Coordinates of C-alpha atoms and ligand atoms in Angstrom, one line a residue:
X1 CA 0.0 0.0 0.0
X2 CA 1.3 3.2 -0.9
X3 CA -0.1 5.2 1.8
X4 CA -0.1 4.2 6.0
X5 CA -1.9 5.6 9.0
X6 CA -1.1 6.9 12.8
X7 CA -2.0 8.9 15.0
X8 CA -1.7 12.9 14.4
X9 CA 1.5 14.4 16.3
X10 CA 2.4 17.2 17.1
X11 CA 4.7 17.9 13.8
X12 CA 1.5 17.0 11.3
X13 CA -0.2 20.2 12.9
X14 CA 0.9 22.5 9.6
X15 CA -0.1 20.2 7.1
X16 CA -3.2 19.0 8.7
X17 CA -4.6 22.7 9.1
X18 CA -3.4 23.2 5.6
X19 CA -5.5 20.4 4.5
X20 CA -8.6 21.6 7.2
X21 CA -8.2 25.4 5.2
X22 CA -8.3 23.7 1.8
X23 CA -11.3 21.1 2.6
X24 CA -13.6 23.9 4.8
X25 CA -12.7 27.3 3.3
X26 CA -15.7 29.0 5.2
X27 CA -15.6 27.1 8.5
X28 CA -15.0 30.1 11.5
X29 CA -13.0 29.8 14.0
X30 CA -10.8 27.3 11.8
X31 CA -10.3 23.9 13.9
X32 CA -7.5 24.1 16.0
X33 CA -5.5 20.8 16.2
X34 CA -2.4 22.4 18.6
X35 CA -5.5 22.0 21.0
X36 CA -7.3 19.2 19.4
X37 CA -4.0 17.4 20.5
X38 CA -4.3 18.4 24.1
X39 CA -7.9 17.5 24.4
X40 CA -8.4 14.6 26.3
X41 CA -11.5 13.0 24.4
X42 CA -10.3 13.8 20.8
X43 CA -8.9 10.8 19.0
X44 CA -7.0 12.4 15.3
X45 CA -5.2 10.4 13.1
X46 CA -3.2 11.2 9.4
X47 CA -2.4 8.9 6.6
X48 CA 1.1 9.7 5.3
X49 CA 2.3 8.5 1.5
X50 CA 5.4 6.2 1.8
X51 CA 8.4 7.6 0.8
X52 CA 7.6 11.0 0.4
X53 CA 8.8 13.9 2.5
X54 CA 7.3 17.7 2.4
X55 CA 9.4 20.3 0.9
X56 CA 9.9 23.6 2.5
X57 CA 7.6 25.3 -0.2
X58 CA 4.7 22.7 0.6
X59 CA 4.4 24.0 4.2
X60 CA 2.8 27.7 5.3
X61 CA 3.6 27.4 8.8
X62 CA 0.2 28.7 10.7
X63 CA 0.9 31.7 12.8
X64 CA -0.7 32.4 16.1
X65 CA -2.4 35.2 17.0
X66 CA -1.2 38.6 19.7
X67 CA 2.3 37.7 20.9
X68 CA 3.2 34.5 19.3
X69 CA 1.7 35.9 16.5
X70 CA 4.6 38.6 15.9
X71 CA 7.0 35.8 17.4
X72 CA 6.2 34.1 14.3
X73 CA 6.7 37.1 11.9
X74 CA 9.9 37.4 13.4
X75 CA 10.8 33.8 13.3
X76 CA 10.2 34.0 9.5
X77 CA 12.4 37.2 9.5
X78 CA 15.4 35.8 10.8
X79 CA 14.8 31.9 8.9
X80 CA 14.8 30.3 12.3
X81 CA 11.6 29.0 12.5
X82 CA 13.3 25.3 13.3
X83 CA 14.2 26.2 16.6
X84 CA 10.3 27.3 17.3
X85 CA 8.8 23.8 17.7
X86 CA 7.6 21.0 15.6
X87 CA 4.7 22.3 13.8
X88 CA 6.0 25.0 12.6
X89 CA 8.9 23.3 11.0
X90 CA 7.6 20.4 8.9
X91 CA 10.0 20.1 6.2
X92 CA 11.5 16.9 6.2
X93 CA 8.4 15.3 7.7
X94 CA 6.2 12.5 6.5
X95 CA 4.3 13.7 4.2
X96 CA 0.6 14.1 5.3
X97 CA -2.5 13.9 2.6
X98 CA -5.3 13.4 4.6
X99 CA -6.7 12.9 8.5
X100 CA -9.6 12.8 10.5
X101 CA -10.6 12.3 13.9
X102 CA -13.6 12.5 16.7
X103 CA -14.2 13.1 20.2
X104 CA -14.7 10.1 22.3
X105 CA -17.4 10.7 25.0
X106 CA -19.7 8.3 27.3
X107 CA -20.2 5.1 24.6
X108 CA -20.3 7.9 21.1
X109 CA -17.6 8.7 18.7
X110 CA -18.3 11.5 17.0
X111 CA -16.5 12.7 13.8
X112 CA -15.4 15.7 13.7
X113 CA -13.2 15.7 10.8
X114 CA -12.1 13.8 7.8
X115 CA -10.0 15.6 4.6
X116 CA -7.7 14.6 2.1
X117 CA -5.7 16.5 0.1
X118 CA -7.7 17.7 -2.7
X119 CA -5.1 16.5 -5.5
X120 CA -5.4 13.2 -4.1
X121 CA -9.0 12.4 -3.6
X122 CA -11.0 9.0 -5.1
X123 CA -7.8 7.3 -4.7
X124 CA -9.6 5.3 -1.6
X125 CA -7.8 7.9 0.9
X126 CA -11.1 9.1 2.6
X127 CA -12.0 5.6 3.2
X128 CA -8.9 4.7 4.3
X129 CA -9.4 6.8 7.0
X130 CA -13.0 6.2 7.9
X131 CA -12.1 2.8 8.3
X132 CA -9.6 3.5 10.9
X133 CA -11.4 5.9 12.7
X134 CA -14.6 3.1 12.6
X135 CA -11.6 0.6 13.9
X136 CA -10.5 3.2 16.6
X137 CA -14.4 3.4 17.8
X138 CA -14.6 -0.1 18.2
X139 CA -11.6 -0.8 19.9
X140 CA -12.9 2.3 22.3
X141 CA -16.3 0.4 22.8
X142 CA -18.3 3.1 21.3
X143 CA -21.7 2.0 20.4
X144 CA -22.3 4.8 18.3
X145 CA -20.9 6.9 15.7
X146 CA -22.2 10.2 14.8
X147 CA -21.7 13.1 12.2
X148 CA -23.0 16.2 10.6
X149 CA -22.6 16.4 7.0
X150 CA -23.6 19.7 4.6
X151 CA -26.7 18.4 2.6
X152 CA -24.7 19.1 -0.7
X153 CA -21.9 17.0 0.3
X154 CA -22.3 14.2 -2.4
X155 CA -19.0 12.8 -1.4
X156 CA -18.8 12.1 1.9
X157 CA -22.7 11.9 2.2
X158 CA -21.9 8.9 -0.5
X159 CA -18.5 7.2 1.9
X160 CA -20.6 7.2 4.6
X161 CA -23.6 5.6 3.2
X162 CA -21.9 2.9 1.7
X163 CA -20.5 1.9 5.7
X164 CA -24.0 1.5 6.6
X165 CA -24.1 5.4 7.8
X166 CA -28.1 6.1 8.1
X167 CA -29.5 10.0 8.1
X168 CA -31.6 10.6 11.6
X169 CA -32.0 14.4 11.3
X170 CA -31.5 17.5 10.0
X171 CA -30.3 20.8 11.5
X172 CA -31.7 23.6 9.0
X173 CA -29.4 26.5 8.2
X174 CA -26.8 24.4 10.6
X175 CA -23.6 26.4 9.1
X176 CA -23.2 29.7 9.8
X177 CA -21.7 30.5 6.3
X178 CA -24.5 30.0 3.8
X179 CA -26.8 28.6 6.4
X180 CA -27.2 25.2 4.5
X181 CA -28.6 22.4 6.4
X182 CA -26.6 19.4 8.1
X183 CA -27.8 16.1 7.8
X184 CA -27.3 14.2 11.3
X185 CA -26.0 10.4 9.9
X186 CA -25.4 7.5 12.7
X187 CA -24.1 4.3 13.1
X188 CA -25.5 2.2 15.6
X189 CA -24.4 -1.1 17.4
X190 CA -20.9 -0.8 15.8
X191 CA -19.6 -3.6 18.1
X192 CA -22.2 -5.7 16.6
X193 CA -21.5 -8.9 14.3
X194 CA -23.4 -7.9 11.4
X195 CA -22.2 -3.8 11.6
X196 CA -18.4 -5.8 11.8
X197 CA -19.4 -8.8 9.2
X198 CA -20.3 -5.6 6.6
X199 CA -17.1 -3.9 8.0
X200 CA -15.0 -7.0 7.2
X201 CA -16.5 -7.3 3.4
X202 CA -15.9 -3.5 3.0
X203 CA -12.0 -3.7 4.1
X204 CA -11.3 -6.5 2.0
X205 CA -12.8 -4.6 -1.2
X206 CA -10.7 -1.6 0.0
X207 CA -7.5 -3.7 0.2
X208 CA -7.6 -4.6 -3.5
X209 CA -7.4 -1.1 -4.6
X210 CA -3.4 -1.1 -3.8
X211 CA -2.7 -4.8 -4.7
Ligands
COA301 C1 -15.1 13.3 1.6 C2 -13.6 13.0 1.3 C3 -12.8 12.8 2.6 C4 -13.5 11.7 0.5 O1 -12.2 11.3 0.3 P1 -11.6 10.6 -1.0 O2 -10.3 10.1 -0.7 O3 -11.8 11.4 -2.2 O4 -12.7 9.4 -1.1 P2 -12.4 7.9 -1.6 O5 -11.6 7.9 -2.9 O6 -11.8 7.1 -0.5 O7 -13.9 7.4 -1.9 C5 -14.6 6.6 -0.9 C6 -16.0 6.7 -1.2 O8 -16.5 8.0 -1.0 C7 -17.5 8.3 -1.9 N1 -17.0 9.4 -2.8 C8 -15.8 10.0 -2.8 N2 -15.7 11.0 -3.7 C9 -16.9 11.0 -4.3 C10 -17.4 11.9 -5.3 N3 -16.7 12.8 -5.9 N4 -18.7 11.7 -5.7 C11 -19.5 10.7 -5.2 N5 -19.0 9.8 -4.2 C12 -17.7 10.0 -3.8 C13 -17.8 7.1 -2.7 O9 -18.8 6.4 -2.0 C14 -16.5 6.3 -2.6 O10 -16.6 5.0 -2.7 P3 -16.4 4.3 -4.2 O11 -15.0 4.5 -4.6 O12 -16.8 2.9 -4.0 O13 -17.4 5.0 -5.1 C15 -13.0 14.1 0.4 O14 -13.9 14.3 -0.7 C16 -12.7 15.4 1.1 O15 -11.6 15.6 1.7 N6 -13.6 16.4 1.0 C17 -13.5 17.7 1.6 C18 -13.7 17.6 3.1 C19 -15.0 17.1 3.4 O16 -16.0 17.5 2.8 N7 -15.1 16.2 4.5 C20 -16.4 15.7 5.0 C21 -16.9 16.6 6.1 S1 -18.4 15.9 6.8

């Protein structure tokens, strides 16, 4: 397979909000994953393409705002941003085309994320990492997984149909933007044999994409 998955660290936080800017242009306040990474319920994981690295040019190191903010500026002034921490140095690092992850709480994982690069989408990415995430539910004993999806999301409305995702609601004028309805989707009894048989058959079919 020319792709593998792990956990998000601390270094993937550049690309990953790179990817989260590309994927949600509109979404306000962007998603934070410095603090996704410190939250204690949120589970985030990448898939990385063997082999490749990212180049200096692929990586706009995200700023932060008031004093760290002009830290940053300065940083950039100087061409020291190495010695600043991980994420804003990425060059060199695996290179990162796609993540997603959700918060764990009582016996529901919700998603909230998945993205892949856009230059590599309908390569079986997305999939790749709903799979895992579906794996990292189970494994957590979650009964349930939940999501909100824009109505006009044929994509993802279509990957998570096809692992048995059903709608059970919608929240009109849900995003603030354009105030387009989401459409609720769930997954229930996850842990069960016939959710995992499905899960099983689905896996298999995805493996043969790479052989
Ligand atoms: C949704 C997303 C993650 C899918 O990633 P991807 O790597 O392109 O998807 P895959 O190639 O793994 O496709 C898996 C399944 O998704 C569905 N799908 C993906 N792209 C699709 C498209 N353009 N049209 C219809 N269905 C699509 C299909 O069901 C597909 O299964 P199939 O290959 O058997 O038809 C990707 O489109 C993305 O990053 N979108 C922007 C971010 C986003 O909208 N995230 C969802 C927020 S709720």
């Amino acid at each position: 397979m020319p792709y593998y998955v792990r956990r998000m660290r601390r270094e993937d936080i550049a690309q990953a909000t790179k990817i989260d800017r590309e994927a949600f242009p509109s979404m306000w306040p962007p998603a934070n994953y410095r603090h996704e990474l410190n939250n204690q319920l949120a589970h985030y994981i990448v898939v990385c393409e063997e082999g490749r690295t990212v180049e200096e040019s692929e990586v706009e190191a995200i700023p932060e705002k008031g004093f760290s903010g002009l830290a940053f500026r300065v940083k950039r002034l100087f061409n020291h941003d190495r010695s600043f921490g991980n994420e804003l140095s990425a060059s060199g690092k695996e290179y990162v085309v796609g993540f997603a992850g959700f918060w764990f709480m009582a016996d529901e994982a919700h998603l909230t994320s998945i993205a892949v690069r856009e230059e590599y989408h309908r390569q079986g990415i997305g999939e790749l990492l709903f799979i895992h995430i579906i794996d990292l539910a189970t494994e957590l004993n979650a009964g349930i997984i939940t999501l909100e999806v824009r109505a006009s999301n044929t994509a993802a409305l279509s990957l998570y149909g096809k692992y048995g995702f059903t709608h059970v609601g919608l929240r009109h004028g849900y995003y603030t933007d354009d105030r387009e309805d989401a459409v609720l989707m769930t997954a229930e009894n996850i842990t069960s044999a016939s959710f995992q048989a499905r899960l099983q058959q689905l896996k298999q079919a995805h493996s043969r994409k790479w052989e």
